[in-house]
């Protein structure tokens, strides 16, 4: 079958992808204009010697793609009512989200319980004087950031149902052994090992969820999954309070029992996940064959009329490294992550500085996390409903600004405690929207996997910075720490509007380009659209 359309020149028929290969490998600055496609490029390069008149496009390959078992952009494999579609995704939610949320709860509990252990004798028994405690925190983040990108690259090669539970079991064993540390070097060594083991979970799960859910359904699911972190924050204080009564048992102080009990619980969670977690939609046995085909079709044609290219190629890795939006999003990410880790790791110490004893300080860490969980879920559901991300990230930044401004001031103890609510709620509620925002705007499964790992991995170096800004000599007000957090928030207020403006301009330009192409009868093949990914003329960035 053939379709008449304008051609570059009566005697010239370009080979497939000749004109578009340049766009795939363009430097980052040219990506802004990647929606100006081959016809205008050929015309400019020939200085007007070639006119666009008519073009013969062979669509036999298109027919093959559109006749696949999972349907096409226009023809789904089966017709569903909105309620039937919701029923399928509720089925997926019930299978994936509970175990993933519990796994991340364990992950966040295990990396952050050192803040509770600090108040249960850790610093005294291991002689963590000076900045040794801060260094121990930092040594977690360095391998955590380095290994996140490689972990995402291998996720599709290994089965997620084995990879994710496997690393959960490994880091659970590491945390358990951390409770037996007797010296400062041993603590640093186990923190490094914990960072390596946990590196694959969060970026891996976020990437994994993007393989199951369309763009407009993603933030609510990431919000529920990330809600495990806020629940962990609340449970951390309660567990530390209860476990503290074991201090002295078997010759171990309370801090040791915190690590041992919570680490053993994580190992049990990982073993359960081995039997519960599934791989990708194509092989999900808990879905019927018809449901599997529909979920695959829904995701494949979510952002493009031609679907996504699933075959691995190193050019997709390079495309992620040279995509301007990943590097811009890094600054927005750091503006949320630095406050998040800073307030999480030091909240017990900050509240202790208000004048409360150790026990009361542990208990007072619980309410801010409960409030943050409520705000997080409201933001996630609302964001998916209106299909926008940036307003909720901006709201989180505003809450952080208010919270840290209160805590750096000479406000009363009650006002400062209210400020911790704003800091926790602002950073935790903004985080799922920030992660899903970039995931929504990267097309191509491998490019998205690498891009999100870069985003999260490099961005988490802000956590390493946050580990060193709340120094013991600055207690009880921690003016330096709060000031640096406000600096990060300011970076977010600068970079977020830049991203919104750029996305808006590019979307408007693509609207015009697509209109011009339709008027001139220019049509790209599915292969060319898949190759262009998120730079295709029919791809629109979510704002």
Short mmCIF file of C-alpha atoms in Angstrom, two decimals:
data_model
loop_
_atom_site.label_atom_id
_atom_site.label_comp_id
_atom_site.label_asym_id
_atom_site.label_seq_id
_atom_site.Cartn_x
_atom_site.Cartn_y
_atom_site.Cartn_z
CA UNK A 1 0.00 0.00 0.00
CA UNK A 2 1.33 3.50 -0.88
CA UNK A 3 0.29 7.00 0.05
CA UNK A 4 0.86 10.11 -2.03
CA UNK A 5 2.43 12.98 -0.14
CA UNK A 6 4.76 15.91 -0.91
CA UNK A 7 8.24 14.83 -1.99
CA UNK A 8 11.67 16.40 -1.51
CA UNK A 9 12.26 16.49 -5.27
CA UNK A 10 10.73 14.59 -8.22
CA UNK A 11 13.93 12.62 -8.78
CA UNK A 12 15.03 12.19 -5.16
CA UNK A 13 13.79 9.55 -2.70
CA UNK A 14 15.70 9.54 0.59
CA UNK A 15 16.44 6.15 2.17
CA UNK A 16 14.62 5.32 5.40
CA UNK A 17 15.89 7.25 8.45
CA UNK A 18 18.56 9.10 6.46
CA UNK A 19 17.20 12.50 7.38
CA UNK A 20 16.27 11.63 10.94
CA UNK A 21 19.49 10.00 12.10
CA UNK A 22 21.06 13.44 12.55
CA UNK A 23 18.36 14.38 15.05
CA UNK A 24 18.91 11.24 17.11
CA UNK A 25 22.54 12.15 17.75
CA UNK A 26 22.20 15.93 18.02
CA UNK A 27 24.02 17.74 20.86
CA UNK A 28 21.84 18.84 23.80
CA UNK A 29 21.36 22.42 22.62
CA UNK A 30 19.75 21.19 19.40
CA UNK A 31 17.22 19.05 21.24
CA UNK A 32 15.11 22.14 21.81
CA UNK A 33 14.50 22.26 18.10
CA UNK A 34 14.34 18.55 17.31
CA UNK A 35 10.75 18.84 16.15
CA UNK A 36 11.96 20.62 13.00
CA UNK A 37 12.19 17.51 10.88
CA UNK A 38 13.90 16.22 7.80
CA UNK A 39 11.99 18.00 5.07
CA UNK A 40 12.90 21.50 6.22
CA UNK A 41 16.45 20.33 7.02
CA UNK A 42 16.95 19.03 3.49
CA UNK A 43 15.52 22.21 2.05
CA UNK A 44 17.87 24.43 4.08
CA UNK A 45 20.96 22.33 3.37
CA UNK A 46 20.41 22.65 -0.39
CA UNK A 47 19.89 26.45 -0.22
CA UNK A 48 16.57 26.31 -1.97
CA UNK A 49 17.68 24.12 -4.85
CA UNK A 50 15.27 21.40 -3.72
CA UNK A 51 11.59 22.19 -3.34
CA UNK A 52 9.02 20.17 -1.45
CA UNK A 53 6.47 19.00 -3.98
CA UNK A 54 5.48 15.38 -3.47
CA UNK A 55 6.73 12.28 -1.79
CA UNK A 56 5.92 8.57 -2.02
CA UNK A 57 5.78 6.84 1.34
CA UNK A 58 5.71 3.06 1.53
CA UNK A 59 3.44 1.98 4.37
CA UNK A 60 3.67 -1.78 4.06
CA UNK A 61 5.85 -1.95 7.17
CA UNK A 62 3.31 0.21 9.01
CA UNK A 63 0.59 -2.31 8.26
CA UNK A 64 2.68 -5.06 9.81
CA UNK A 65 3.26 -3.06 13.00
CA UNK A 66 -0.38 -2.04 13.29
CA UNK A 67 -1.53 -5.62 12.82
CA UNK A 68 0.42 -6.89 15.83
CA UNK A 69 -1.28 -8.82 18.60
CA UNK A 70 -1.45 -5.82 20.88
CA UNK A 71 -3.32 -3.63 18.43
CA UNK A 72 -2.33 -0.16 17.27
CA UNK A 73 -2.60 3.42 18.46
CA UNK A 74 -6.06 3.62 16.88
CA UNK A 75 -7.19 0.04 17.55
CA UNK A 76 -6.78 -1.46 21.05
CA UNK A 77 -6.74 -5.27 21.39
CA UNK A 78 -10.14 -5.11 23.13
CA UNK A 79 -12.73 -2.44 23.84
CA UNK A 80 -13.17 -1.56 27.53
CA UNK A 81 -15.41 0.81 29.43
CA UNK A 82 -13.68 3.20 31.86
CA UNK A 83 -14.85 1.05 34.77
CA UNK A 84 -13.45 -2.12 33.19
CA UNK A 85 -10.11 -0.38 32.64
CA UNK A 86 -10.06 0.81 36.25
CA UNK A 87 -10.78 -2.76 37.37
CA UNK A 88 -7.69 -4.03 35.51
CA UNK A 89 -5.43 -1.40 37.05
CA UNK A 90 -6.88 -2.00 40.52
CA UNK A 91 -5.93 -5.64 40.02
CA UNK A 92 -2.38 -4.57 39.16
CA UNK A 93 -2.29 -2.15 42.11
CA UNK A 94 -3.24 -4.86 44.58
CA UNK A 95 -0.54 -7.18 43.27
CA UNK A 96 2.35 -4.70 43.00
CA UNK A 97 1.92 -1.75 45.32
CA UNK A 98 1.57 -3.40 48.77
CA UNK A 99 4.79 -5.41 48.54
CA UNK A 100 6.73 -2.59 46.83
CA UNK A 101 5.59 -0.11 49.48
CA UNK A 102 6.61 -2.44 52.30
CA UNK A 103 10.00 -3.01 50.65
CA UNK A 104 10.61 0.73 50.40
CA UNK A 105 9.38 1.22 53.96
CA UNK A 106 12.08 -1.24 55.04
CA UNK A 107 14.66 0.49 52.84
CA UNK A 108 13.98 3.92 54.26
CA UNK A 109 13.77 2.59 57.79
CA UNK A 110 17.13 0.86 57.45
CA UNK A 111 18.98 3.85 56.02
CA UNK A 112 17.45 6.39 58.44
CA UNK A 113 17.34 4.45 61.72
CA UNK A 114 20.87 5.60 62.46
CA UNK A 115 19.29 8.91 63.52
CA UNK A 116 17.29 7.07 66.19
CA UNK A 117 20.30 4.92 67.13
CA UNK A 118 22.26 8.10 67.78
CA UNK A 119 20.00 8.85 70.74
CA UNK A 120 20.32 5.27 72.04
CA UNK A 121 24.05 5.24 72.73
CA UNK A 122 25.59 4.77 69.25
CA UNK A 123 27.81 7.85 69.40
CA UNK A 124 29.03 7.10 72.92
CA UNK A 125 29.86 3.40 72.47
CA UNK A 126 31.60 3.83 69.11
CA UNK A 127 33.24 7.11 70.18
CA UNK A 128 31.80 9.15 67.30
CA UNK A 129 33.32 12.46 68.33
CA UNK A 130 33.73 15.45 66.04
CA UNK A 131 32.33 14.85 62.54
CA UNK A 132 32.60 11.04 62.62
CA UNK A 133 28.82 10.60 62.76
CA UNK A 134 28.35 12.89 59.74
CA UNK A 135 31.06 11.05 57.82
CA UNK A 136 29.34 7.73 58.52
CA UNK A 137 26.15 9.17 57.04
CA UNK A 138 27.99 10.50 53.99
CA UNK A 139 29.67 7.18 53.23
CA UNK A 140 26.25 5.66 52.60
CA UNK A 141 25.39 8.13 49.84
CA UNK A 142 28.57 7.88 47.76
CA UNK A 143 28.15 4.23 46.65
CA UNK A 144 24.37 4.66 46.65
CA UNK A 145 24.65 7.37 44.00
CA UNK A 146 27.35 5.61 41.96
CA UNK A 147 25.57 2.27 41.66
CA UNK A 148 22.04 3.49 40.89
CA UNK A 149 22.57 3.91 37.13
CA UNK A 150 24.25 0.49 36.57
CA UNK A 151 21.51 -1.14 38.65
CA UNK A 152 18.81 0.24 36.35
CA UNK A 153 20.69 -0.87 33.25
CA UNK A 154 20.67 -4.50 34.37
CA UNK A 155 17.08 -4.48 35.68
CA UNK A 156 15.55 -5.44 32.32
CA UNK A 157 18.20 -8.12 31.82
CA UNK A 158 17.51 -9.68 35.22
CA UNK A 159 14.02 -10.57 36.33
CA UNK A 160 12.61 -7.82 38.58
CA UNK A 161 10.86 -10.51 40.64
CA UNK A 162 14.31 -11.83 41.60
CA UNK A 163 16.49 -8.72 41.44
CA UNK A 164 14.43 -6.48 43.73
CA UNK A 165 13.76 -9.09 46.46
CA UNK A 166 17.38 -10.26 46.19
CA UNK A 167 18.88 -6.88 47.00
CA UNK A 168 16.31 -6.47 49.79
CA UNK A 169 17.55 -9.65 51.47
CA UNK A 170 21.17 -8.55 51.06
CA UNK A 171 20.75 -5.14 52.66
CA UNK A 172 18.64 -6.68 55.45
CA UNK A 173 21.59 -8.91 56.34
CA UNK A 174 23.92 -5.89 56.25
CA UNK A 175 21.71 -3.89 58.63
CA UNK A 176 21.51 -6.84 61.00
CA UNK A 177 25.30 -7.08 61.07
CA UNK A 178 25.49 -3.31 61.63
CA UNK A 179 24.05 -3.94 65.08
CA UNK A 180 27.21 -5.91 65.91
CA UNK A 181 29.65 -3.12 64.98
CA UNK A 182 32.21 -2.43 67.69
CA UNK A 183 34.36 0.28 66.09
CA UNK A 184 33.95 3.38 63.93
CA UNK A 185 35.63 1.81 60.85
CA UNK A 186 33.22 -1.13 61.06
CA UNK A 187 30.27 1.30 61.08
CA UNK A 188 31.62 3.12 58.03
CA UNK A 189 32.20 -0.19 56.21
CA UNK A 190 28.67 -1.44 56.82
CA UNK A 191 27.21 1.93 55.77
CA UNK A 192 29.13 1.70 52.46
CA UNK A 193 27.86 -1.86 51.90
CA UNK A 194 24.31 -0.72 52.72
CA UNK A 195 24.55 2.05 50.12
CA UNK A 196 25.64 -0.42 47.43
CA UNK A 197 22.86 -2.88 48.25
CA UNK A 198 20.05 -0.32 48.43
CA UNK A 199 21.11 1.55 45.28
CA UNK A 200 19.00 -0.57 42.96
CA UNK A 201 15.66 -0.34 44.77
CA UNK A 202 14.18 3.13 44.37
CA UNK A 203 15.24 3.91 40.76
CA UNK A 204 14.52 0.30 39.85
CA UNK A 205 10.99 0.36 41.24
CA UNK A 206 10.18 3.75 39.69
CA UNK A 207 11.40 2.50 36.30
CA UNK A 208 9.52 -0.77 36.86
CA UNK A 209 6.27 1.13 37.50
CA UNK A 210 6.71 3.15 34.29
CA UNK A 211 6.59 -0.18 32.44
CA UNK A 212 3.12 -0.92 33.87
CA UNK A 213 1.24 2.38 34.06
CA UNK A 214 0.42 5.12 31.52
CA UNK A 215 1.79 8.58 32.23
CA UNK A 216 -1.38 10.02 33.75
CA UNK A 217 -1.66 7.12 36.22
CA UNK A 218 1.92 7.17 37.43
CA UNK A 219 2.22 9.75 40.19
CA UNK A 220 -0.52 8.25 42.36
CA UNK A 221 1.27 4.90 42.24
CA UNK A 222 4.69 6.40 42.94
CA UNK A 223 3.05 8.43 45.70
CA UNK A 224 1.64 5.30 47.34
CA UNK A 225 4.99 3.53 46.94
CA UNK A 226 6.93 6.49 48.30
CA UNK A 227 4.40 6.77 51.10
CA UNK A 228 6.35 3.89 52.58
CA UNK A 229 9.11 6.39 53.34
CA UNK A 230 6.81 8.65 55.33
CA UNK A 231 5.33 5.67 57.16
CA UNK A 232 8.90 4.55 57.89
CA UNK A 233 9.60 7.95 59.39
CA UNK A 234 6.61 7.60 61.69
CA UNK A 235 7.38 3.98 62.59
CA UNK A 236 11.05 4.74 63.14
CA UNK A 237 10.36 6.83 66.20
CA UNK A 238 7.81 4.39 67.62
CA UNK A 239 10.04 1.36 67.01
CA UNK A 240 13.05 3.08 68.52
CA UNK A 241 10.99 3.96 71.58
CA UNK A 242 9.86 0.33 72.01
CA UNK A 243 13.20 -1.28 71.18
CA UNK A 244 15.01 1.00 73.62
CA UNK A 245 13.63 -1.14 76.46
CA UNK A 246 15.81 -4.01 75.20
CA UNK A 247 18.94 -2.03 76.02
CA UNK A 248 21.28 -4.24 78.05
CA UNK A 249 19.81 -7.53 76.77
CA UNK A 250 22.57 -9.96 75.73
CA UNK A 251 25.09 -7.26 76.54
CA UNK A 252 23.92 -5.00 73.69
CA UNK A 253 22.73 -1.40 73.96
CA UNK A 254 19.48 -0.12 72.48
CA UNK A 255 21.10 1.11 69.25
CA UNK A 256 22.34 -2.41 68.44
CA UNK A 257 18.88 -3.89 68.88
CA UNK A 258 17.40 -1.23 66.58
CA UNK A 259 19.64 -2.42 63.74
CA UNK A 260 19.33 -6.15 64.50
CA UNK A 261 15.53 -6.29 64.79
CA UNK A 262 14.80 -4.00 61.85
CA UNK A 263 17.41 -5.78 59.68
CA UNK A 264 15.93 -9.21 60.37
CA UNK A 265 12.46 -7.86 59.53
CA UNK A 266 13.82 -6.66 56.17
CA UNK A 267 15.21 -10.12 55.37
CA UNK A 268 11.75 -11.60 55.99
CA UNK A 269 10.16 -8.98 53.70
CA UNK A 270 12.62 -9.84 50.92
CA UNK A 271 11.84 -13.54 51.18
CA UNK A 272 8.09 -12.85 50.97
CA UNK A 273 8.67 -10.60 47.93
CA UNK A 274 10.29 -13.51 46.08
CA UNK A 275 6.90 -15.23 46.01
CA UNK A 276 4.71 -12.15 45.44
CA UNK A 277 6.48 -9.84 42.99
CA UNK A 278 6.05 -10.39 39.24
CA UNK A 279 8.03 -9.27 36.22
CA UNK A 280 6.62 -7.21 33.34
CA UNK A 281 3.04 -7.06 31.97
CA UNK A 282 3.87 -9.36 29.06
CA UNK A 283 4.46 -12.28 31.46
CA UNK A 284 2.04 -11.42 34.29
CA UNK A 285 0.15 -14.66 34.98
CA UNK A 286 -2.27 -12.98 37.40
CA UNK A 287 -3.76 -11.18 34.37
CA UNK A 288 -5.77 -12.88 31.66
CA UNK A 289 -4.22 -12.94 28.15
CA UNK A 290 -6.67 -10.25 27.06
CA UNK A 291 -5.81 -8.07 30.06
CA UNK A 292 -2.09 -8.50 29.40
CA UNK A 293 -2.52 -7.43 25.77
CA UNK A 294 -4.51 -4.38 26.83
CA UNK A 295 -1.99 -3.25 29.47
CA UNK A 296 0.90 -3.67 27.02
CA UNK A 297 -1.02 -1.75 24.34
CA UNK A 298 -2.03 1.03 26.76
CA UNK A 299 1.55 1.62 27.85
CA UNK A 300 3.09 1.16 24.42
CA UNK A 301 0.95 3.84 22.78
CA UNK A 302 0.68 6.08 25.85
CA UNK A 303 3.02 8.82 24.66
CA UNK A 304 3.38 8.14 20.93
CA UNK A 305 1.24 6.92 18.06
CA UNK A 306 3.98 4.44 17.11
CA UNK A 307 4.82 3.02 20.54
CA UNK A 308 8.27 2.68 22.11
CA UNK A 309 11.39 0.95 20.84
CA UNK A 310 12.12 -1.94 23.23
CA UNK A 311 15.42 -3.23 21.76
CA UNK A 312 18.54 -2.17 23.66
CA UNK A 313 21.04 0.04 21.86
CA UNK A 314 23.85 2.14 23.30
CA UNK A 315 22.50 5.19 21.46
CA UNK A 316 19.63 5.25 23.96
CA UNK A 317 22.15 5.49 26.80
CA UNK A 318 23.89 8.34 25.00
CA UNK A 319 20.53 10.01 24.34
CA UNK A 320 19.89 10.04 28.09
CA UNK A 321 23.29 11.55 28.87
CA UNK A 322 22.76 14.33 26.29
CA UNK A 323 19.15 15.19 27.12
CA UNK A 324 18.88 18.72 28.48
CA UNK A 325 15.84 18.00 30.64
CA UNK A 326 17.64 15.40 32.79
CA UNK A 327 20.32 17.89 33.78
CA UNK A 328 17.81 20.66 34.44
CA UNK A 329 15.67 18.32 36.53
CA UNK A 330 18.75 17.44 38.56
CA UNK A 331 18.75 20.90 40.13
CA UNK A 332 15.04 20.68 40.92
CA UNK A 333 15.61 17.21 42.38
CA UNK A 334 18.41 18.44 44.64
CA UNK A 335 16.24 21.30 45.87
CA UNK A 336 13.82 18.71 47.25
CA UNK A 337 16.18 15.89 48.21
CA UNK A 338 18.60 17.97 50.31
CA UNK A 339 15.80 19.21 52.62
CA UNK A 340 14.26 15.74 52.65
CA UNK A 341 17.39 13.93 53.81
CA UNK A 342 18.51 16.75 56.06
CA UNK A 343 15.28 16.88 58.04
CA UNK A 344 14.86 13.07 58.04
CA UNK A 345 18.32 12.16 59.32
CA UNK A 346 18.43 14.87 61.96
CA UNK A 347 14.79 15.32 63.01
CA UNK A 348 15.27 13.51 66.36
CA UNK A 349 18.29 15.74 67.11
CA UNK A 350 16.48 18.91 65.97
CA UNK A 351 13.47 18.15 68.21
CA UNK A 352 15.83 17.22 71.04
CA UNK A 353 17.29 20.70 70.67
CA UNK A 354 13.86 22.15 71.48
CA UNK A 355 14.44 20.99 75.06
CA UNK A 356 12.77 17.56 75.15
CA UNK A 357 14.39 14.43 76.56
CA UNK A 358 15.41 11.47 74.38
CA UNK A 359 12.17 9.49 74.80
CA UNK A 360 9.85 12.42 74.08
CA UNK A 361 12.01 13.47 71.11
CA UNK A 362 11.60 10.00 69.55
CA UNK A 363 7.82 10.13 69.96
CA UNK A 364 7.48 13.68 68.64
CA UNK A 365 9.00 12.62 65.31
CA UNK A 366 5.86 10.59 64.53
CA UNK A 367 3.12 13.25 63.94
CA UNK A 368 5.00 15.21 61.22
CA UNK A 369 5.37 12.05 59.14
CA UNK A 370 1.70 11.16 59.52
CA UNK A 371 0.77 14.64 58.28
CA UNK A 372 3.26 14.32 55.41
CA UNK A 373 1.73 11.03 54.31
CA UNK A 374 -1.73 12.62 54.08
CA UNK A 375 -0.43 15.58 52.06
CA UNK A 376 1.57 13.23 49.80
CA UNK A 377 -1.46 11.12 48.88
CA UNK A 378 -3.65 14.19 48.27
CA UNK A 379 -1.00 15.70 45.98
CA UNK A 380 -0.49 12.43 44.10
CA UNK A 381 -4.18 11.81 43.40
CA UNK A 382 -4.82 15.44 42.50
CA UNK A 383 -1.79 15.58 40.20
CA UNK A 384 -2.85 12.52 38.21
CA UNK A 385 -6.38 13.87 37.95
CA UNK A 386 -5.35 17.19 36.39
CA UNK A 387 -2.30 15.63 34.65
CA UNK A 388 0.16 18.24 35.90
CA UNK A 389 3.29 17.87 38.03
CA UNK A 390 4.98 21.25 38.46
CA UNK A 391 2.28 22.97 40.62
CA UNK A 392 2.67 20.31 43.32
CA UNK A 393 6.47 20.44 43.27
CA UNK A 394 6.18 24.21 43.63
CA UNK A 395 3.77 23.77 46.56
CA UNK A 396 6.30 21.49 48.27
CA UNK A 397 9.09 24.02 47.77
CA UNK A 398 6.87 26.72 49.28
CA UNK A 399 6.18 24.58 52.35
CA UNK A 400 9.91 23.95 52.75
CA UNK A 401 10.60 27.66 52.51
CA UNK A 402 8.12 28.39 55.30
CA UNK A 403 9.33 25.51 57.50
CA UNK A 404 13.06 26.23 57.35
CA UNK A 405 12.50 29.99 57.66
CA UNK A 406 10.63 29.38 60.92
CA UNK A 407 13.33 27.07 62.28
CA UNK A 408 16.22 29.41 61.48
CA UNK A 409 14.47 32.26 63.29
CA UNK A 410 14.08 32.99 67.02
CA UNK A 411 10.52 31.69 67.01
CA UNK A 412 9.05 29.86 69.99
CA UNK A 413 9.51 26.13 70.51
CA UNK A 414 5.91 25.43 69.43
CA UNK A 415 6.33 27.44 66.23
CA UNK A 416 9.54 25.61 65.38
CA UNK A 417 7.87 22.26 65.91
CA UNK A 418 5.15 23.40 63.49
CA UNK A 419 7.97 24.31 61.10
CA UNK A 420 9.17 20.69 61.13
CA UNK A 421 5.68 19.69 59.92
CA UNK A 422 6.09 22.04 56.96
CA UNK A 423 9.59 20.76 56.17
CA UNK A 424 8.62 17.08 56.30
CA UNK A 425 5.31 17.52 54.44
CA UNK A 426 6.82 19.80 51.79
CA UNK A 427 9.80 17.61 50.89
CA UNK A 428 8.01 14.26 51.05
CA UNK A 429 4.87 15.35 49.17
CA UNK A 430 6.85 16.98 46.33
CA UNK A 431 9.19 14.05 45.76
CA UNK A 432 6.84 11.60 43.94
CA UNK A 433 5.67 14.34 41.58
CA UNK A 434 9.25 15.31 40.80
CA UNK A 435 10.31 11.75 39.98
CA UNK A 436 7.21 10.93 37.93
CA UNK A 437 7.51 14.26 36.07
CA UNK A 438 10.81 13.30 34.46
CA UNK A 439 9.65 9.71 33.93
CA UNK A 440 6.60 11.04 32.09
CA UNK A 441 8.76 13.15 29.78
CA UNK A 442 11.28 10.50 28.70
CA UNK A 443 10.20 8.14 25.91
CA UNK A 444 11.85 4.83 25.10
CA UNK A 445 12.17 2.26 27.86
CA UNK A 446 15.98 2.15 27.96
CA UNK A 447 16.44 5.90 27.70
CA UNK A 448 13.89 6.35 30.47
CA UNK A 449 15.63 3.76 32.64
CA UNK A 450 19.06 5.35 32.24
CA UNK A 451 17.71 8.89 32.49
CA UNK A 452 15.82 8.26 35.71
CA UNK A 453 18.83 6.48 37.23
CA UNK A 454 21.06 9.45 36.36
CA UNK A 455 18.47 11.82 37.76
CA UNK A 456 18.11 9.97 41.04
CA UNK A 457 21.72 8.79 41.34
CA UNK A 458 23.49 12.11 40.79
CA UNK A 459 20.71 14.03 42.55
CA UNK A 460 21.16 11.97 45.68
CA UNK A 461 24.60 13.51 46.17
CA UNK A 462 22.53 16.31 47.70
CA UNK A 463 21.80 13.78 50.44
CA UNK A 464 25.54 13.45 51.03
CA UNK A 465 25.72 17.22 51.43
CA UNK A 466 22.72 17.23 53.77
CA UNK A 467 24.46 14.62 55.93
CA UNK A 468 27.16 17.13 56.86
CA UNK A 469 25.33 20.40 57.42
CA UNK A 470 23.72 19.67 60.79
CA UNK A 471 26.84 19.63 62.95
CA UNK A 472 26.87 18.82 66.65
CA UNK A 473 28.64 22.10 67.44
CA UNK A 474 25.70 24.00 65.90
CA UNK A 475 23.12 22.52 68.28
CA UNK A 476 20.49 23.36 69.34
CA UNK A 477 19.49 25.93 66.66
CA UNK A 478 21.46 24.47 63.69
CA UNK A 479 21.51 27.82 61.92
CA UNK A 480 24.07 26.69 59.31
CA UNK A 481 22.08 23.59 58.42
CA UNK A 482 18.79 25.44 58.02
CA UNK A 483 20.52 28.17 55.95
CA UNK A 484 21.98 25.65 53.49
CA UNK A 485 18.58 23.97 53.17
CA UNK A 486 17.07 27.35 52.30
CA UNK A 487 19.76 27.76 49.65
CA UNK A 488 18.69 24.48 48.02
CA UNK A 489 15.04 25.56 48.15
CA UNK A 490 16.04 28.77 46.37
CA UNK A 491 17.68 26.74 43.59
CA UNK A 492 14.34 24.99 43.11
CA UNK A 493 12.46 28.28 42.85
CA UNK A 494 14.82 29.30 40.03
CA UNK A 495 15.06 26.06 38.01
CA UNK A 496 11.44 24.87 38.22
CA UNK A 497 10.00 27.89 36.31
CA UNK A 498 12.73 27.49 33.70
CA UNK A 499 11.63 23.89 33.08
CA UNK A 500 7.97 24.92 32.84
CA UNK A 501 8.72 27.69 30.33
CA UNK A 502 10.89 25.44 28.16
CA UNK A 503 8.35 22.61 28.15
CA UNK A 504 5.55 25.03 27.28
CA UNK A 505 7.49 26.56 24.38
CA UNK A 506 8.52 23.19 22.96
CA UNK A 507 4.95 21.86 23.15
CA UNK A 508 3.66 24.96 21.36
CA UNK A 509 6.33 24.62 18.68
CA UNK A 510 5.45 20.96 18.13
CA UNK A 511 1.78 21.86 17.79
CA UNK A 512 2.73 24.18 14.94
CA UNK A 513 5.16 21.70 13.34
CA UNK A 514 2.59 18.90 13.43
CA UNK A 515 0.00 21.21 11.89
CA UNK A 516 2.42 22.17 9.10
CA UNK A 517 3.25 18.51 8.45
CA UNK A 518 -0.43 17.62 8.16
CA UNK A 519 -1.04 20.48 5.75
CA UNK A 520 1.88 19.40 3.56
CA UNK A 521 0.97 15.70 3.75
CA UNK A 522 4.25 14.77 5.44
CA UNK A 523 3.98 11.64 7.54
CA UNK A 524 6.66 9.85 9.52
CA UNK A 525 6.87 6.09 9.64
CA UNK A 526 6.36 4.34 13.00
CA UNK A 527 10.05 3.40 13.01
CA UNK A 528 11.07 7.06 12.68
CA UNK A 529 8.68 8.13 15.43
CA UNK A 530 9.96 5.42 17.78
CA UNK A 531 13.53 6.39 17.01
CA UNK A 532 12.85 10.03 17.88
CA UNK A 533 11.17 9.04 21.16
CA UNK A 534 10.30 12.08 23.27
CA UNK A 535 11.51 14.34 20.43
CA UNK A 536 8.84 13.04 18.06
CA UNK A 537 6.34 15.60 16.69
CA UNK A 538 3.39 13.92 18.41
CA UNK A 539 5.05 13.74 21.86
CA UNK A 540 3.93 16.40 24.35
CA UNK A 541 5.76 17.11 27.57
CA UNK A 542 3.73 16.99 30.77
CA UNK A 543 3.95 20.24 32.70
#
